[in-house]
């Protein structure tokens, strides 16, 4: 079928809106009509080539939609089901999957890097018949998506689809990290760098764990109001103030948990310095390679002296099939504030303006593409 899609043809160049061809779902794949697609900071990282994937690439990985058709052998989904496509589809057989860590499935990551679906091939071709590639099994900036059956997570039908799209990336990535990568106990101090879609969901997770204080750090003062609405007790604008002494003061000896959700090496360094004894840095953001630092830039000598640890966290270490429907329930109980996350809806033709606004740190909350 012919459909409109946002295609990245060259890194650091504008995305083109094209009519491209989507092949029907193959065995154990489903066709989804896209309803909403959030613009995630990782989409900007794809555009800027910080995340290198084969081109031309159909962007987008934070979407919601309705099942339109199913391929042969599909048993768990039918036309009309409400779904969120996941950007990690555990194979079930690699060493990580076998040890219960499908969220870092090496086979899924290997296939992602080819731009194909699970069989390694793409369903996308441009108007000249040349292949286009899938972004991490999703390619949500398109009118339709073909995704693996086990990557299409069925959700309850009463959750608004303009909130459900967040269950595909920023919500589990941030919230899940507070449960699965950190072990926050009531009263533990938490500081978070980056008050974007992911960081705000770290705040929700920290709040639900009873953390106190919850300190939000962002280079833009414009993020303070939404950060407070989501639950930070303190907000520090680190373009104006050095957050390290303020956090040391607020917490006594330094924060118990710090989260890097800005994807910035400067934020990573500040987060490191803000840790207290036995503290843990949870590293979520994708940091551009190439930062050169000296050992004195990071107080790594305190890692052994104070039992400090760092932990990378991908996709909140969730089990997509098990957890995304639960998150939908939590959202419907009003615990996640997903209804407050969208601050603007846009049309796909505006995607380059949205990318520019993201690059200039002008996006408060999430901007979401609305499909007809
Ligand atoms: Zn994302
Ligand atoms: Zn696996």
Short mmCIF file of C-alpha atoms and ligand atoms in Angstrom, two decimals:
data_model
loop_
_atom_site.label_atom_id
_atom_site.label_comp_id
_atom_site.label_asym_id
_atom_site.label_seq_id
_atom_site.Cartn_x
_atom_site.Cartn_y
_atom_site.Cartn_z
CA UNK A 1 0.00 0.00 0.00
CA UNK A 2 1.06 3.56 -0.61
CA UNK A 3 1.45 5.80 2.42
CA UNK A 4 2.98 9.01 3.66
CA UNK A 5 6.10 8.68 5.79
CA UNK A 6 8.99 10.71 7.19
CA UNK A 7 12.18 9.40 5.57
CA UNK A 8 15.69 10.19 6.76
CA UNK A 9 17.89 9.99 3.64
CA UNK A 10 21.02 11.70 4.95
CA UNK A 11 22.24 12.41 8.47
CA UNK A 12 22.03 16.05 9.54
CA UNK A 13 19.77 16.90 6.59
CA UNK A 14 16.04 17.67 6.67
CA UNK A 15 13.76 14.66 6.79
CA UNK A 16 11.70 14.25 3.60
CA UNK A 17 8.00 13.55 3.62
CA UNK A 18 7.40 10.99 0.89
CA UNK A 19 4.82 8.64 -0.46
CA UNK A 20 6.37 5.22 -0.03
CA UNK A 21 5.26 1.63 -0.42
CA UNK A 22 4.50 -0.67 2.52
CA UNK A 23 4.32 -4.40 1.78
CA UNK A 24 1.65 -6.52 3.51
CA UNK A 25 2.54 -8.21 6.81
CA UNK A 26 4.37 -11.51 6.45
CA UNK A 27 4.03 -14.46 8.80
CA UNK A 28 3.56 -13.40 12.43
CA UNK A 29 3.47 -9.71 11.54
CA UNK A 30 0.67 -7.17 11.83
CA UNK A 31 -0.34 -4.07 9.91
CA UNK A 32 -1.20 -1.11 12.14
CA UNK A 33 -2.87 2.17 11.23
CA UNK A 34 -0.86 4.79 13.07
CA UNK A 35 -2.85 7.16 15.29
CA UNK A 36 -0.21 9.16 17.22
CA UNK A 37 3.58 9.31 17.24
CA UNK A 38 5.64 11.11 19.87
CA UNK A 39 8.84 12.88 18.86
CA UNK A 40 11.50 11.42 21.15
CA UNK A 41 14.99 12.78 21.67
CA UNK A 42 16.29 9.56 20.11
CA UNK A 43 14.58 10.57 16.86
CA UNK A 44 16.82 13.63 16.87
CA UNK A 45 19.80 11.37 17.60
CA UNK A 46 18.89 9.30 14.52
CA UNK A 47 18.61 12.47 12.40
CA UNK A 48 21.97 13.72 13.68
CA UNK A 49 23.66 10.38 13.09
CA UNK A 50 24.49 9.91 16.76
CA UNK A 51 22.58 6.65 16.43
CA UNK A 52 23.79 5.21 13.14
CA UNK A 53 21.29 3.04 11.31
CA UNK A 54 20.99 2.17 7.62
CA UNK A 55 19.46 4.84 5.40
CA UNK A 56 16.97 5.68 4.06
CA UNK A 57 15.25 5.18 7.40
CA UNK A 58 11.57 5.71 8.20
CA UNK A 59 11.74 7.44 11.57
CA UNK A 60 9.68 7.08 14.74
CA UNK A 61 9.44 4.59 17.57
CA UNK A 62 6.90 6.00 20.06
CA UNK A 63 3.53 5.31 18.47
CA UNK A 64 0.05 4.04 19.03
CA UNK A 65 -2.43 2.66 16.56
CA UNK A 66 -5.13 0.21 15.52
CA UNK A 67 -4.55 -3.20 14.02
CA UNK A 68 -5.67 -3.02 10.41
CA UNK A 69 -4.71 -6.49 9.22
CA UNK A 70 -2.76 -9.53 10.38
CA UNK A 71 -0.33 -11.78 8.53
CA UNK A 72 -0.42 -15.61 8.44
CA UNK A 73 -0.05 -17.34 11.78
CA UNK A 74 -1.02 -14.37 13.94
CA UNK A 75 -3.11 -15.58 16.85
CA UNK A 76 -2.88 -12.92 19.56
CA UNK A 77 -4.23 -9.91 17.64
CA UNK A 78 -7.14 -9.08 15.39
CA UNK A 79 -8.35 -6.13 13.33
CA UNK A 80 -9.40 -3.22 15.50
CA UNK A 81 -7.19 -4.04 18.50
CA UNK A 82 -5.51 -1.04 20.12
CA UNK A 83 -1.76 -1.50 20.17
CA UNK A 84 1.55 0.09 21.04
CA UNK A 85 4.52 -1.17 19.02
CA UNK A 86 7.64 -1.89 21.06
CA UNK A 87 11.10 -1.01 19.78
CA UNK A 88 12.75 -4.01 21.39
CA UNK A 89 11.42 -7.45 20.46
CA UNK A 90 13.18 -10.09 22.57
CA UNK A 91 14.13 -13.22 20.61
CA UNK A 92 13.72 -15.48 23.64
CA UNK A 93 16.82 -17.51 22.82
CA UNK A 94 19.97 -15.37 23.14
CA UNK A 95 22.00 -15.48 26.38
CA UNK A 96 20.30 -12.29 27.65
CA UNK A 97 16.80 -13.56 26.94
CA UNK A 98 17.68 -16.91 28.54
CA UNK A 99 18.72 -15.11 31.70
CA UNK A 100 15.45 -13.16 31.80
CA UNK A 101 16.88 -9.95 30.37
CA UNK A 102 15.01 -9.67 27.10
CA UNK A 103 15.18 -5.89 27.41
CA UNK A 104 18.81 -6.03 26.30
CA UNK A 105 18.29 -8.89 23.81
CA UNK A 106 21.43 -9.04 21.68
CA UNK A 107 19.61 -10.62 18.75
CA UNK A 108 16.96 -7.88 18.77
CA UNK A 109 19.71 -5.26 18.81
CA UNK A 110 21.57 -7.00 15.98
CA UNK A 111 18.43 -7.04 13.81
CA UNK A 112 17.57 -3.43 14.72
CA UNK A 113 20.93 -2.38 13.32
CA UNK A 114 20.06 -3.92 9.93
CA UNK A 115 16.85 -1.86 9.67
CA UNK A 116 14.81 -4.98 9.03
CA UNK A 117 12.01 -6.79 10.84
CA UNK A 118 12.66 -10.10 12.63
CA UNK A 119 13.45 -12.01 9.41
CA UNK A 120 16.00 -9.31 8.57
CA UNK A 121 14.05 -7.94 5.60
CA UNK A 122 12.20 -4.64 5.19
CA UNK A 123 8.59 -4.08 4.16
CA UNK A 124 9.37 -0.52 3.03
CA UNK A 125 10.34 0.72 -0.45
CA UNK A 126 10.41 4.23 -1.85
CA UNK A 127 8.56 5.45 -4.95
CA UNK A 128 11.48 4.36 -7.16
CA UNK A 129 11.41 0.84 -5.76
CA UNK A 130 14.54 1.24 -3.63
CA UNK A 131 14.48 -0.25 -0.14
CA UNK A 132 13.85 1.89 2.94
CA UNK A 133 14.50 0.65 6.47
CA UNK A 134 12.53 0.28 9.67
CA UNK A 135 13.55 2.24 12.72
CA UNK A 136 13.83 -0.32 15.52
CA UNK A 137 10.87 -2.48 14.32
CA UNK A 138 8.47 0.48 14.49
CA UNK A 139 8.88 3.35 11.96
CA UNK A 140 6.04 5.23 13.58
CA UNK A 141 6.34 8.43 11.54
CA UNK A 142 4.27 6.84 8.80
CA UNK A 143 0.56 6.40 8.18
CA UNK A 144 0.87 2.64 8.64
CA UNK A 145 3.35 0.31 10.32
CA UNK A 146 4.12 -3.38 9.80
CA UNK A 147 5.59 -4.78 12.99
CA UNK A 148 6.27 -8.23 14.49
CA UNK A 149 3.24 -9.72 16.27
CA UNK A 150 5.17 -10.07 19.52
CA UNK A 151 6.28 -6.44 19.24
CA UNK A 152 2.69 -5.17 19.01
CA UNK A 153 1.47 -4.79 22.57
CA UNK A 154 -2.29 -4.94 22.97
CA UNK A 155 -3.64 -2.32 25.37
CA UNK A 156 -7.04 -1.59 26.87
CA UNK A 157 -9.33 0.33 24.54
CA UNK A 158 -10.30 3.12 26.92
CA UNK A 159 -6.85 4.65 27.20
CA UNK A 160 -6.71 7.61 24.80
CA UNK A 161 -4.32 6.78 21.97
CA UNK A 162 -2.64 10.19 22.22
CA UNK A 163 -1.47 9.09 25.68
CA UNK A 164 -0.88 5.44 24.83
CA UNK A 165 1.91 6.31 22.37
CA UNK A 166 4.10 7.29 25.34
CA UNK A 167 3.89 3.70 26.59
CA UNK A 168 6.09 2.84 23.61
CA UNK A 169 9.14 4.75 24.78
CA UNK A 170 9.47 7.65 27.23
CA UNK A 171 7.09 6.37 29.90
CA UNK A 172 8.62 2.91 30.46
CA UNK A 173 12.15 4.17 29.79
CA UNK A 174 11.96 6.71 32.61
CA UNK A 175 9.55 5.08 35.04
CA UNK A 176 10.94 1.57 34.58
CA UNK A 177 14.47 2.76 35.37
CA UNK A 178 13.38 3.84 38.85
CA UNK A 179 12.10 0.32 39.61
CA UNK A 180 14.37 -1.94 37.63
CA UNK A 181 17.72 -0.13 37.48
CA UNK A 182 17.50 1.68 40.82
CA UNK A 183 16.12 0.32 44.04
CA UNK A 184 14.67 3.52 45.47
CA UNK A 185 13.40 3.20 49.04
CA UNK A 186 11.02 5.69 50.67
CA UNK A 187 12.93 8.79 51.72
CA UNK A 188 15.87 8.22 49.37
CA UNK A 189 17.14 11.35 47.65
CA UNK A 190 16.94 11.45 43.87
CA UNK A 191 18.23 13.95 41.30
CA UNK A 192 17.43 13.78 37.60
CA UNK A 193 19.16 15.55 34.70
CA UNK A 194 16.87 16.29 31.75
CA UNK A 195 13.24 17.23 32.31
CA UNK A 196 12.04 15.95 28.93
CA UNK A 197 9.67 13.07 28.26
CA UNK A 198 11.95 10.46 29.82
CA UNK A 199 13.10 12.59 32.79
CA UNK A 200 9.53 13.50 33.73
CA UNK A 201 8.69 9.80 33.85
CA UNK A 202 11.72 9.20 36.08
CA UNK A 203 10.16 11.83 38.35
CA UNK A 204 6.84 9.93 38.39
CA UNK A 205 8.65 6.70 39.23
CA UNK A 206 10.72 8.32 41.98
CA UNK A 207 7.59 9.87 43.45
CA UNK A 208 5.74 6.57 43.43
CA UNK A 209 8.68 5.03 45.34
CA UNK A 210 8.40 7.72 48.02
CA UNK A 211 11.70 9.43 47.16
CA UNK A 212 12.49 12.73 48.84
CA UNK A 213 13.79 15.16 47.81
CA UNK A 214 13.25 14.75 44.07
CA UNK A 215 15.48 17.27 42.35
CA UNK A 216 14.98 18.09 38.68
CA UNK A 217 17.89 19.61 36.75
CA UNK A 218 17.56 21.14 33.29
CA UNK A 219 19.36 23.77 31.21
CA UNK A 220 16.02 25.43 30.46
CA UNK A 221 14.02 27.27 33.11
CA UNK A 222 10.97 26.80 30.87
CA UNK A 223 10.82 23.16 32.07
CA UNK A 224 10.33 24.06 35.73
CA UNK A 225 6.52 24.27 35.79
CA UNK A 226 5.97 20.85 34.18
CA UNK A 227 8.74 19.33 36.32
CA UNK A 228 6.96 20.54 39.47
CA UNK A 229 3.62 19.30 38.14
CA UNK A 230 5.15 15.83 37.66
CA UNK A 231 6.52 15.82 41.19
CA UNK A 232 9.95 17.39 41.63
CA UNK A 233 10.38 19.03 45.02
CA UNK A 234 13.25 21.20 43.75
CA UNK A 235 14.25 22.46 40.32
CA UNK A 236 17.72 23.62 39.37
CA UNK A 237 18.47 25.46 36.13
CA UNK A 238 22.01 24.27 35.45
CA UNK A 239 22.63 26.91 32.80
CA UNK A 240 22.47 29.41 35.66
CA UNK A 241 23.63 27.52 38.75
CA UNK A 242 26.00 24.69 39.52
CA UNK A 243 23.67 21.95 40.78
CA UNK A 244 26.39 19.99 42.61
CA UNK A 245 26.73 22.13 45.78
CA UNK A 246 22.96 22.69 45.87
CA UNK A 247 22.29 18.94 45.75
CA UNK A 248 24.98 18.27 48.38
CA UNK A 249 23.31 20.88 50.59
CA UNK A 250 19.79 19.53 50.05
CA UNK A 251 20.77 15.91 50.66
CA UNK A 252 23.47 16.29 53.32
CA UNK A 253 26.11 14.09 51.67
CA UNK A 254 24.94 13.84 48.07
CA UNK A 255 22.07 12.09 46.32
CA UNK A 256 21.37 8.41 46.79
CA UNK A 257 20.28 8.05 43.15
CA UNK A 258 21.05 10.27 40.19
CA UNK A 259 19.59 9.76 36.72
CA UNK A 260 21.16 10.99 33.50
CA UNK A 261 18.18 11.49 31.17
CA UNK A 262 19.57 14.40 29.15
CA UNK A 263 21.96 12.52 26.87
CA UNK A 264 24.67 15.04 27.61
CA UNK A 265 28.19 14.44 28.85
CA UNK A 266 28.15 17.62 30.97
CA UNK A 267 25.01 16.35 32.69
CA UNK A 268 26.70 12.98 33.26
CA UNK A 269 29.67 14.70 34.93
CA UNK A 270 27.43 16.83 37.17
CA UNK A 271 25.37 13.77 38.10
CA UNK A 272 28.55 11.89 39.08
CA UNK A 273 29.72 14.72 41.32
CA UNK A 274 26.30 14.95 42.99
CA UNK A 275 26.34 11.36 44.27
CA UNK A 276 26.66 10.61 47.94
CA UNK A 277 28.24 7.52 49.54
CA UNK A 278 26.71 4.26 48.30
CA UNK A 279 25.07 6.33 45.57
CA UNK A 280 24.09 5.01 42.17
CA UNK A 281 24.11 6.74 38.82
CA UNK A 282 21.49 5.42 36.42
CA UNK A 283 22.52 6.30 32.90
CA UNK A 284 19.62 6.49 30.44
CA UNK A 285 20.45 9.19 27.89
CA UNK A 286 22.36 8.49 24.68
CA UNK A 287 25.51 10.60 24.91
CA UNK A 288 27.20 11.72 21.72
CA UNK A 289 30.51 9.91 21.31
CA UNK A 290 33.72 11.89 21.25
CA UNK A 291 33.81 13.53 24.69
CA UNK A 292 37.39 13.69 25.92
CA UNK A 293 37.86 13.81 29.65
CA UNK A 294 40.56 13.46 32.25
CA UNK A 295 40.18 11.17 35.25
CA UNK A 296 39.82 14.24 37.49
CA UNK A 297 36.70 15.29 35.54
CA UNK A 298 34.85 12.39 37.15
CA UNK A 299 35.48 11.57 40.81
CA UNK A 300 35.93 7.92 39.96
CA UNK A 301 38.31 7.37 42.89
CA UNK A 302 35.19 7.58 45.10
CA UNK A 303 33.64 4.61 43.32
CA UNK A 304 35.66 2.09 45.38
CA UNK A 305 36.05 4.36 48.43
CA UNK A 306 32.31 5.02 48.78
CA UNK A 307 30.79 2.02 47.05
CA UNK A 308 29.43 4.12 44.21
CA UNK A 309 27.98 2.35 41.19
CA UNK A 310 26.77 3.24 37.74
CA UNK A 311 24.16 1.37 35.75
CA UNK A 312 23.07 1.83 32.16
CA UNK A 313 19.33 1.42 31.66
CA UNK A 314 17.63 0.66 28.36
CA UNK A 315 13.83 0.82 27.93
CA UNK A 316 13.45 0.87 31.73
CA UNK A 317 14.42 -2.83 31.72
CA UNK A 318 10.77 -3.68 31.20
CA UNK A 319 9.11 -6.80 29.88
CA UNK A 320 7.09 -5.10 27.16
CA UNK A 321 4.30 -7.69 26.91
CA UNK A 322 3.85 -7.88 30.68
CA UNK A 323 4.44 -4.26 31.70
CA UNK A 324 2.99 -2.01 28.99
CA UNK A 325 -0.63 -3.15 29.66
CA UNK A 326 0.00 -2.58 33.40
CA UNK A 327 1.27 0.91 32.66
CA UNK A 328 -1.93 1.54 30.68
CA UNK A 329 -3.88 0.60 33.83
CA UNK A 330 -1.76 2.96 35.90
CA UNK A 331 -2.30 5.74 33.39
CA UNK A 332 -6.05 5.21 33.62
CA UNK A 333 -5.85 5.44 37.41
CA UNK A 334 -4.24 8.87 36.95
CA UNK A 335 -0.87 7.79 38.36
CA UNK A 336 1.31 8.67 35.38
CA UNK A 337 0.00 12.08 34.23
CA UNK A 338 0.35 11.03 30.59
CA UNK A 339 -2.52 13.40 29.84
CA UNK A 340 -0.27 16.27 30.94
CA UNK A 341 2.73 15.25 28.84
CA UNK A 342 1.55 16.45 25.43
CA UNK A 343 2.04 20.18 25.01
CA UNK A 344 1.61 20.33 21.24
CA UNK A 345 0.20 18.23 18.42
CA UNK A 346 1.75 18.55 14.99
CA UNK A 347 1.33 17.27 11.45
CA UNK A 348 4.02 15.14 9.86
CA UNK A 349 4.90 17.93 7.40
CA UNK A 350 6.16 19.93 10.42
CA UNK A 351 8.62 17.29 11.60
CA UNK A 352 11.74 19.27 10.66
CA UNK A 353 10.54 22.24 12.73
CA UNK A 354 9.91 19.87 15.62
CA UNK A 355 13.41 18.42 15.30
CA UNK A 356 14.87 21.92 15.32
CA UNK A 357 12.84 22.86 18.41
CA UNK A 358 14.07 19.69 20.14
CA UNK A 359 17.66 20.53 19.22
CA UNK A 360 17.22 24.03 20.67
CA UNK A 361 15.71 22.52 23.85
CA UNK A 362 12.47 24.40 23.25
CA UNK A 363 10.16 21.43 23.69
CA UNK A 364 8.43 21.31 27.06
CA UNK A 365 6.83 17.89 27.66
CA UNK A 366 6.21 15.97 24.44
CA UNK A 367 5.13 17.06 20.96
CA UNK A 368 3.04 14.45 19.25
CA UNK A 369 2.31 13.84 15.57
CA UNK A 370 -1.38 13.41 14.89
CA UNK A 371 -2.40 11.23 11.93
CA UNK A 372 -5.67 11.61 10.01
ZN1 LIG B 1 12.41 7.12 22.46
ZN1 LIG B 2 17.24 -12.40 22.82
#
